[in-house]
Amino acid sequence: MDRTFKIIMIPVLMGFFAIPLSAQKGVEDGSRYGHGEDSIACIKNLSLYRENVKYKNYDDALGSWKIVFNDCPTATKNIYIDGVKIWNYFIDKEKDPVRKAELMDTLRLIYDQRIKYYKQEGSVLGRKGVDILRHKEYRTDSDIIEEAYGYLNKSLNILKNKSSVAVVATYMTSSLMLFQDGRITDLQVIEDYSMTNNILEYQLGQKPDNASLLLVKEKNDGNFIASRAPTCESLVDYFQPQFESKKDDLGYLQRVVSFMTSLNCETDPFYAQAAETLYSKEPSSAAAFALAKLFLTKEDYTKSMAYYEEAINSEENPDKKADYYYQLAFIINAKLEQPQKARSYALEAIKLRPDWGDPYILIGDAYVSAKNCFDDEFEKTTIYWVAVDKFAKAKSVDSAVAEKANNRISTYSKYFPDVETVFFYSLQEGDSYNVGCWINETTKVRPR
């Protein structure tokens, strides 16, 4: 009996899922529902399937939905919105890969018919590309990925800055997948990233605190760099041929400088050309920062610091300004060996970003380098107390720096004065102690 049931039911089910190319009755006479009995049947089936979709009874909704899809395709846009829900339900359930592929073909047809009757090609193609790749078994099929990539690319080129964040994110993900599979070149990946990055930056300019946009931007940047598609060489290969025709385009110059800075390509002659041209066209904070990085690579610290100061003074974004302060503090401490001045810039970074640990670590490093403040050997060891205080503060405000903070704490705690020395100076563990010189900070006595 079971065998008979299977033999009978398989063709019946196949017929149930298939969408016949019957006469499209409503659309034939230019009406939404058709006329007479056709209109009654259309309205009835529309109501039936929508009620089932409302309660996610997709199995029961299918028959009525098919009639509406075929006989009155312009009755409502919901036919296609609901159709996607119904078909994704059956695709997710289906175990047979051949049958699943057939269901995917119908999903494509739903999107195509929506474009035919309701236009909005850019938006619908974006949804189509995202929907195809929502099924995990197709995320490893390069042919399917390439198909979705094509839909997403066309969508982005139509909608540009109005593109949805889901389309932007999925497009860049598919681009990187195709690059890893050898289907597209590193230059194409750079072009794809440039396009998606421009869209995200525009949208963040409109909604700077939007969590979804910020997350996608962070992942987009991280995945692009991690893909190894962009190298200094590939960036030059991509951007340099465009230079003569685009050297008056501020957006182009900003992208060149931004991308090359992110990969530490400041030593490349093309970076110098782009950075200097950008600054001559628009002496903005970003342009000044680019020249600061350029002169840093040339070890011209005087010019580098001057451009850092200019970048700081003209920057309005507090996070970027904090970063510029921190970088300048690092240079002053590491290259010019001026720890007191370095601390002052690091403190400015902390004012702007109090939850950032790196400036605290830099101050701790500056204290460690300040041993020439004192002649007395005991006083020289007390700087390690205040240095460790800063390392501890760093990890307390920013868990991302915990590892390097702990490494420094472990290293420099070994240089605390010993118990006998502390006793000799009439001090006890836990006493308050002011470390003098330019440091001038109060800490707690801690023998090693």
C-alpha positions as a printed NumPy array, in Angstrom:
array([[  0.   ,   0.   ,   0.   ],
       [  2.805,   2.402,   0.826],
       [  4.392,   1.782,  -2.585],
       [  1.068,   2.495,  -4.356],
       [  0.665,   5.704,  -2.372],
       [  4.098,   6.94 ,  -3.446],
       [  3.524,   6.061,  -7.101],
       [  0.219,   7.934,  -7.155],
       [  1.224,  10.942,  -5.052],
       [  4.507,  11.98 ,  -6.7  ],
       [  2.961,  13.083, -10.038],
       [  0.084,  14.712,  -8.189],
       [  2.461,  16.776,  -6.034],
       [  4.571,  17.708,  -9.032],
       [  1.456,  18.972, -10.753],
       [  0.416,  20.852,  -7.635],
       [  3.667,  22.832,  -7.43 ],
       [  3.991,  23.538, -11.158],
       [  2.7  ,  26.911, -12.39 ],
       [  0.85 ,  26.371, -15.701],
       [  0.981,  29.057, -18.354],
       [ -2.806,  29.491, -18.433],
       [ -4.589,  32.558, -19.805],
       [ -3.955,  35.597, -17.644],
       [ -7.579,  36.584, -17.49 ],
       [ -7.38 ,  39.786, -15.534],
       [ -4.522,  41.239, -17.494],
       [ -6.033,  40.288, -20.87 ],
       [ -8.798,  42.867, -20.659],
       [ -6.743,  45.426, -18.729],
       [ -8.489,  44.904, -15.396],
       [ -7.135,  43.84 , -12.019],
       [ -9.462,  40.895, -11.514],
       [-11.062,  40.169, -14.888],
       [-14.831,  40.213, -15.33 ],
       [-17.806,  38.056, -14.439],
       [-16.972,  34.667, -12.987],
       [-13.262,  35.255, -13.533],
       [-13.273,  38.301, -11.273],
       [-15.277,  36.453,  -8.593],
       [-12.826,  33.53 ,  -8.669],
       [ -9.833,  35.866,  -8.513],
       [-11.13 ,  37.849,  -5.541],
       [-12.142,  34.651,  -3.747],
       [ -8.741,  33.002,  -4.215],
       [ -6.925,  36.197,  -3.315],
       [ -8.821,  36.333,  -0.026],
       [ -8.27 ,  32.626,   0.662],
       [ -4.551,  32.569,   0.088],
       [ -3.936,  35.852,   1.956],
       [ -5.76 ,  34.566,   5.015],
       [ -3.563,  31.46 ,   5.014],
       [ -0.369,  33.482,   4.521],
       [ -1.382,  35.695,   7.436],
       [ -1.154,  32.643,   9.709],
       [  1.823,  31.142,   7.828],
       [ -0.28 ,  28.241,   6.537],
       [  1.77 ,  28.121,   3.356],
       [  0.739,  24.599,   2.353],
       [ -2.915,  25.649,   2.34 ],
       [ -2.146,  28.982,   0.668],
       [ -0.368,  27.505,  -2.348],
       [ -3.338,  26.404,  -4.481],
       [ -5.238,  29.694,  -4.241],
       [ -2.05 ,  31.711,  -4.679],
       [ -1.247,  29.895,  -7.955],
       [ -4.637,  30.767,  -9.413],
       [ -4.181,  34.451,  -8.575],
       [ -0.583,  34.464,  -9.861],
       [ -1.691,  33.063, -13.228],
       [ -5.166,  34.497, -13.756],
       [ -4.946,  38.007, -12.282],
       [ -1.248,  38.934, -11.915],
       [ -1.964,  42.66 , -11.527],
       [ -4.539,  42.294,  -8.739],
       [ -2.032,  43.401,  -6.082],
       [  1.707,  43.6  ,  -5.545],
       [  1.173,  41.36 ,  -2.512],
       [  0.919,  38.392,  -4.894],
       [  4.684,  38.639,  -5.359],
       [  5.612,  39.627,  -1.809],
       [  3.583,  36.698,  -0.465],
       [  4.756,  34.408,  -3.251],
       [  8.351,  34.834,  -2.137],
       [  7.371,  33.849,   1.414],
       [  5.488,  30.781,   0.188],
       [  8.245,  29.623,  -2.121],
       [ 11.041,  30.173,   0.379],
       [  9.054,  28.013,   2.792],
       [  8.921,  25.14 ,   0.29 ],
       [ 12.57 ,  25.611,  -0.718],
       [ 13.665,  25.422,   2.916],
       [ 11.626,  22.228,   3.414],
       [ 12.776,  20.455,   0.263],
       [ 15.567,  17.885,   0.647],
       [ 15.864,  16.702,  -2.953],
       [ 18.424,  18.966,  -4.71 ],
       [ 16.792,  18.522,  -8.131],
       [ 13.383,  19.466,  -6.808],
       [ 14.894,  22.343,  -4.825],
       [ 16.457,  23.706,  -8.031],
       [ 13.027,  23.597,  -9.709],
       [ 11.516,  25.523,  -6.815],
       [ 14.322,  28.084,  -7.109],
       [ 13.39 ,  28.556, -10.771],
       [  9.854,  29.416,  -9.694],
       [ 11.218,  31.888,  -7.137],
       [ 13.107,  33.6  ,  -9.961],
       [  9.906,  33.667, -12.031],
       [  8.013,  35.375,  -9.204],
       [ 10.572,  38.178,  -9.119],
       [ 10.638,  38.476, -12.917],
       [  6.844,  38.703, -13.133],
       [  6.8  ,  41.336, -10.403],
       [  9.193,  43.469, -12.477],
       [  7.049,  42.879, -15.572],
       [  3.863,  44.185, -13.97 ],
       [  5.078,  46.506, -11.206],
       [  8.452,  47.782, -12.472],
       [ 10.81 ,  48.9  ,  -9.633],
       [ 13.556,  46.886, -11.312],
       [ 16.375,  48.142,  -9.081],
       [ 14.638,  47.266,  -5.836],
       [ 13.278,  43.916,  -7.026],
       [ 16.574,  42.743,  -8.54 ],
       [ 18.267,  43.529,  -5.233],
       [ 15.709,  41.454,  -3.352],
       [ 16.097,  38.662,  -5.908],
       [ 19.878,  38.526,  -5.476],
       [ 19.674,  38.579,  -1.685],
       [ 16.929,  35.947,  -1.653],
       [ 18.839,  33.52 ,  -3.849],
       [ 21.82 ,  33.624,  -1.489],
       [ 19.735,  33.356,   1.681],
       [ 19.646,  29.593,   1.045],
       [ 22.96 ,  28.372,   2.48 ],
       [ 23.353,  25.447,   0.076],
       [ 23.72 ,  27.921,  -2.786],
       [ 26.422,  30.012,  -1.096],
       [ 29.048,  27.484,  -2.205],
       [ 27.8  ,  27.216,  -5.795],
       [ 29.912,  29.652,  -7.819],
       [ 27.448,  29.695, -10.72 ],
       [ 24.587,  30.677,  -8.403],
       [ 26.763,  33.245,  -6.622],
       [ 27.728,  34.768,  -9.963],
       [ 24.068,  34.92 , -10.999],
       [ 23.097,  36.694,  -7.769],
       [ 26.116,  39.002,  -8.102],
       [ 24.791,  40.098, -11.501],
       [ 21.343,  40.954, -10.105],
       [ 22.865,  42.815,  -7.166],
       [ 25.265,  44.745,  -9.375],
       [ 22.449,  45.944, -11.61 ],
       [ 20.366,  46.872,  -8.576],
       [ 23.18 ,  48.969,  -7.089],
       [ 23.827,  50.723, -10.372],
       [ 20.146,  51.641, -10.655],
       [ 19.47 ,  52.69 ,  -7.057],
       [ 22.96 ,  53.919,  -6.121],
       [ 22.75 ,  55.752,  -2.753],
       [ 19.152,  54.571,  -2.27 ],
       [ 20.228,  50.913,  -2.192],
       [ 19.252,  48.822,   0.816],
       [ 21.972,  47.881,   3.286],
       [ 21.17 ,  44.171,   2.738],
       [ 21.879,  44.491,  -0.986],
       [ 25.133,  46.369,  -0.359],
       [ 26.346,  43.785,   2.165],
       [ 25.35 ,  40.762,   0.061],
       [ 26.899,  42.222,  -3.078],
       [ 30.284,  42.73 ,  -1.447],
       [ 30.153,  39.273,   0.116],
       [ 29.409,  37.701,  -3.276],
       [ 32.207,  39.745,  -4.868],
       [ 34.75 ,  38.408,  -2.384],
       [ 33.461,  34.839,  -2.846],
       [ 33.89 ,  35.119,  -6.613],
       [ 37.383,  36.561,  -6.173],
       [ 38.39 ,  33.657,  -3.928],
       [ 37.048,  31.285,  -6.596],
       [ 38.99 ,  33.027,  -9.371],
       [ 35.848,  34.268, -11.142],
       [ 36.707,  37.989, -10.898],
       [ 39.976,  39.922, -10.632],
       [ 41.407,  41.856,  -7.718],
       [ 40.747,  45.058,  -9.674],
       [ 37.045,  44.174,  -9.931],
       [ 36.914,  43.6  ,  -6.173],
       [ 38.456,  47.029,  -5.605],
       [ 35.849,  48.559,  -7.913],
       [ 33.058,  46.712,  -6.082],
       [ 34.358,  47.832,  -2.706],
       [ 34.711,  51.403,  -3.92 ],
       [ 31.078,  51.426,  -5.057],
       [ 29.672,  49.869,  -1.875],
       [ 31.868,  52.021,   0.357],
       [ 30.642,  55.201,  -1.34 ],
       [ 27.026,  54.15 ,  -0.789],
       [ 27.598,  53.289,   2.874],
       [ 29.466,  56.521,   3.559],
       [ 26.684,  58.534,   1.938],
       [ 24.028,  56.752,   3.995],
       [ 26.059,  57.136,   7.198],
       [ 26.285,  60.832,   6.414],
       [ 22.485,  60.89 ,   6.527],
       [ 22.189,  58.549,   9.535],
       [ 25.515,  58.605,  11.428],
       [ 24.216,  56.566,  14.382],
       [ 22.436,  53.829,  12.424],
       [ 23.586,  50.549,  13.991],
       [ 22.959,  48.407,  10.883],
       [ 24.928,  50.755,   8.644],
       [ 27.809,  50.971,  11.105],
       [ 27.978,  47.18 ,  11.428],
       [ 27.89 ,  46.587,   7.671],
       [ 30.538,  49.286,   7.121],
       [ 32.811,  47.687,   9.706],
       [ 32.39 ,  44.202,   8.199],
       [ 32.698,  45.53 ,   4.648],
       [ 36.018,  47.189,   5.46 ],
       [ 37.354,  44.234,   7.427],
       [ 36.412,  41.606,   4.843],
       [ 37.843,  43.69 ,   2.005],
       [ 41.229,  44.042,   3.695],
       [ 41.249,  40.396,   4.861],
       [ 40.511,  39.137,   1.332],
       [ 44.009,  40.117,   0.16 ],
       [ 42.477,  41.498,  -3.015],
       [ 43.747,  44.981,  -2.231],
       [ 47.515,  45.392,  -2.177],
       [ 49.54 ,  48.523,  -2.73 ],
       [ 50.332,  47.217,  -6.203],
       [ 46.71 ,  46.414,  -7.106],
       [ 45.494,  49.78 ,  -5.802],
       [ 48.039,  51.555,  -7.98 ],
       [ 47.077,  49.366, -10.961],
       [ 43.424,  50.26 , -10.428],
       [ 43.642,  53.966,  -9.638],
       [ 46.725,  55.272, -11.458],
       [ 45.401,  54.855, -15.045],
       [ 42.446,  57.064, -14.047],
       [ 44.576,  59.829, -12.545],
       [ 44.937,  62.205, -15.497],
       [ 41.232,  62.136, -16.321],
       [ 40.088,  62.31 , -12.684],
       [ 42.687,  64.463, -10.932],
       [ 40.093,  67.225, -10.489],
       [ 37.583,  64.78 ,  -8.952],
       [ 37.793,  65.174,  -5.176],
       [ 35.882,  61.944,  -4.566],
       [ 38.405,  59.994,  -6.644],
       [ 41.398,  61.588,  -4.908],
       [ 39.874,  60.959,  -1.483],
       [ 39.307,  57.277,  -2.321],
       [ 42.892,  56.852,  -3.522],
       [ 44.323,  58.415,  -0.391],
       [ 41.926,  56.601,   1.95 ],
       [ 42.513,  53.157,   0.422],
       [ 46.282,  53.531,   0.215],
       [ 46.471,  54.875,   3.771],
       [ 44.475,  51.895,   5.067],
       [ 47.08 ,  49.531,   3.557],
       [ 50.097,  51.616,   4.635],
       [ 51.042,  52.425,   1.047],
       [ 52.373,  55.895,   1.893],
       [ 55.842,  55.1  ,   0.516],
       [ 54.504,  54.564,  -3.012],
       [ 55.189,  57.554,  -5.317],
       [ 51.582,  57.475,  -6.521],
       [ 50.389,  58.066,  -2.962],
       [ 52.5  ,  61.229,  -2.811],
       [ 51.086,  62.381,  -6.138],
       [ 47.494,  61.783,  -5.048],
       [ 47.935,  63.243,  -1.546],
       [ 49.599,  66.433,  -2.765],
       [ 47.01 ,  66.888,  -5.519],
       [ 44.168,  66.387,  -3.046],
       [ 45.626,  68.954,  -0.659],
       [ 46.116,  71.507,  -3.458],
       [ 42.47 ,  71.089,  -4.53 ],
       [ 40.977,  70.996,  -1.047],
       [ 43.173,  71.544,   2.019],
       [ 40.781,  69.581,   4.23 ],
       [ 41.485,  67.602,   7.37 ],
       [ 41.715,  64.355,   5.371],
       [ 44.11 ,  65.938,   2.873],
       [ 46.314,  67.328,   5.648],
       [ 46.334,  63.906,   7.321],
       [ 47.437,  62.313,   4.039],
       [ 50.411,  64.675,   3.856],
       [ 51.184,  64.05 ,   7.528],
       [ 51.48 ,  60.331,   6.733],
       [ 53.527,  61.071,   3.609],
       [ 56.14 ,  63.147,   5.453],
       [ 56.196,  60.614,   8.272],
       [ 57.403,  57.968,   5.806],
       [ 60.108,  60.406,   4.697],
       [ 61.1  ,  60.895,   8.363],
       [ 60.463,  64.616,   8.028],
       [ 58.866,  64.823,  11.451],
       [ 58.624,  68.615,  11.543],
       [ 56.446,  68.723,   8.423],
       [ 54.541,  65.626,   9.473],
       [ 53.657,  67.155,  12.848],
       [ 52.606,  70.424,  11.214],
       [ 50.16 ,  68.591,   8.945],
       [ 48.882,  66.51 ,  11.864],
       [ 48.148,  69.753,  13.72 ],
       [ 46.327,  71.091,  10.671],
       [ 44.318,  67.871,  10.344],
       [ 43.354,  68.07 ,  14.026],
       [ 42.329,  71.717,  13.862],
       [ 40.064,  71.257,  10.838],
       [ 38.565,  67.861,  11.747],
       [ 34.984,  67.877,  13.049],
       [ 34.501,  64.146,  13.606],
       [ 35.514,  63.459,  17.243],
       [ 36.647,  59.878,  16.599],
       [ 38.905,  60.907,  13.71 ],
       [ 40.254,  63.854,  15.677],
       [ 41.032,  61.514,  18.589],
       [ 42.874,  59.196,  16.205],
       [ 44.959,  62.086,  14.845],
       [ 45.842,  63.186,  18.389],
       [ 46.854,  59.63 ,  19.26 ],
       [ 49.01 ,  59.181,  16.148],
       [ 50.738,  62.498,  16.794],
       [ 51.349,  61.529,  20.426],
       [ 52.846,  58.223,  19.285],
       [ 55.254,  59.948,  16.888],
       [ 56.328,  62.491,  19.5  ],
       [ 57.015,  59.766,  22.062],
       [ 58.579,  57.135,  19.793],
       [ 60.423,  59.277,  17.249],
       [ 61.156,  62.559,  19.016],
       [ 61.455,  61.101,  22.543],
       [ 59.402,  63.877,  24.126],
       [ 57.194,  61.94 ,  26.579],
       [ 55.73 ,  64.974,  28.354],
       [ 54.472,  66.487,  25.102],
       [ 53.269,  63.061,  23.953],
       [ 51.168,  62.754,  27.112],
       [ 49.434,  66.066,  26.45 ],
       [ 48.283,  64.889,  23.007],
       [ 47.245,  61.478,  24.328],
       [ 45.109,  63.2  ,  26.966],
       [ 43.37 ,  65.162,  24.213],
       [ 42.55 ,  61.862,  22.506],
       [ 41.118,  60.546,  25.79 ],
       [ 38.893,  63.612,  26.176],
       [ 37.335,  62.828,  22.813],
       [ 37.206,  59.046,  23.273],
       [ 37.265,  58.179,  26.985],
       [ 36.496,  54.513,  26.271],
       [ 39.596,  54.039,  24.101],
       [ 42.456,  52.191,  25.785],
       [ 45.385,  52.869,  23.45 ],
       [ 46.036,  56.465,  24.59 ],
       [ 46.284,  55.245,  28.197],
       [ 48.824,  52.625,  27.113],
       [ 50.783,  55.307,  25.286],
       [ 50.887,  57.444,  28.446],
       [ 52.116,  54.428,  30.406],
       [ 54.843,  53.89 ,  27.802],
       [ 55.747,  57.577,  28.049],
       [ 56.149,  57.243,  31.83 ],
       [ 58.402,  54.217,  31.403],
       [ 60.65 ,  56.277,  29.132],
       [ 60.873,  59.122,  31.677],
       [ 63.539,  57.631,  33.95 ],
       [ 65.805,  60.622,  33.316],
       [ 63.373,  62.628,  35.451],
       [ 65.166,  61.36 ,  38.556],
       [ 68.697,  60.773,  39.801],
       [ 67.639,  58.72 ,  42.816],
       [ 67.352,  55.003,  42.033],
       [ 64.277,  54.557,  44.217],
       [ 62.474,  57.425,  42.51 ],
       [ 63.325,  55.911,  39.131],
       [ 61.482,  52.729,  40.138],
       [ 58.369,  54.645,  41.236],
       [ 57.56 ,  55.57 ,  37.634],
       [ 56.601,  51.922,  37.113],
       [ 53.774,  52.352,  39.622],
       [ 52.139,  55.132,  37.609],
       [ 52.89 ,  53.365,  34.324],
       [ 51.128,  50.213,  35.524],
       [ 48.241,  52.389,  36.736],
       [ 47.761,  53.589,  33.155],
       [ 47.946,  50.079,  31.716],
       [ 45.32 ,  48.933,  34.226],
       [ 43.13 ,  51.903,  33.325],
       [ 43.474,  51.072,  29.625],
       [ 42.054,  47.579,  29.979],
       [ 39.345,  48.751,  32.378],
       [ 37.886,  51.111,  29.766],
       [ 38.635,  49.05 ,  26.657],
       [ 38.676,  45.241,  26.689],
       [ 40.174,  45.226,  23.184],
       [ 43.555,  46.291,  24.607],
       [ 43.514,  43.877,  27.566],
       [ 46.178,  41.547,  26.177],
       [ 48.808,  44.197,  25.5  ],
       [ 47.94 ,  45.974,  28.75 ],
       [ 48.4  ,  42.731,  30.715],
       [ 51.719,  42.042,  28.977],
       [ 53.011,  45.452,  30.03 ],
       [ 51.704,  45.062,  33.576],
       [ 53.491,  41.719,  33.859],
       [ 56.725,  43.173,  32.465],
       [ 56.947,  46.401,  34.438],
       [ 55.609,  45.138,  37.773],
       [ 58.93 ,  43.304,  38.058],
       [ 60.672,  46.682,  38.345],
       [ 58.682,  47.875,  41.359],
       [ 60.933,  48.661,  44.364],
       [ 61.426,  45.727,  46.714],
       [ 60.073,  45.502,  50.28 ],
       [ 63.375,  46.511,  51.917],
       [ 63.707,  49.633,  49.79 ],
       [ 60.122,  50.664,  50.491],
       [ 60.742,  50.205,  54.236],
       [ 63.999,  52.179,  54.012],
       [ 62.048,  55.164,  52.655],
       [ 59.584,  54.868,  55.574],
       [ 56.765,  53.74 ,  53.309],
       [ 54.24 ,  50.917,  53.6  ],
       [ 52.215,  49.058,  51.027],
       [ 49.053,  51.009,  50.218],
       [ 50.452,  54.419,  51.155],
       [ 49.766,  57.272,  48.773],
       [ 52.834,  58.436,  46.901],
       [ 53.313,  61.332,  44.509],
       [ 55.604,  60.65 ,  41.57 ],
       [ 57.117,  64.044,  40.82 ],
       [ 58.841,  65.697,  37.876],
       [ 56.505,  66.462,  34.939],
       [ 54.569,  63.249,  35.67 ],
       [ 53.164,  64.644,  38.943],
       [ 50.716,  61.797,  39.617],
       [ 49.674,  60.222,  42.901],
       [ 49.691,  56.437,  43.126],
       [ 49.76 ,  53.638,  45.71 ],
       [ 52.936,  52.105,  47.12 ],
       [ 53.35 ,  48.509,  45.901],
       [ 56.547,  46.572,  46.615],
       [ 57.332,  43.74 ,  44.256]])
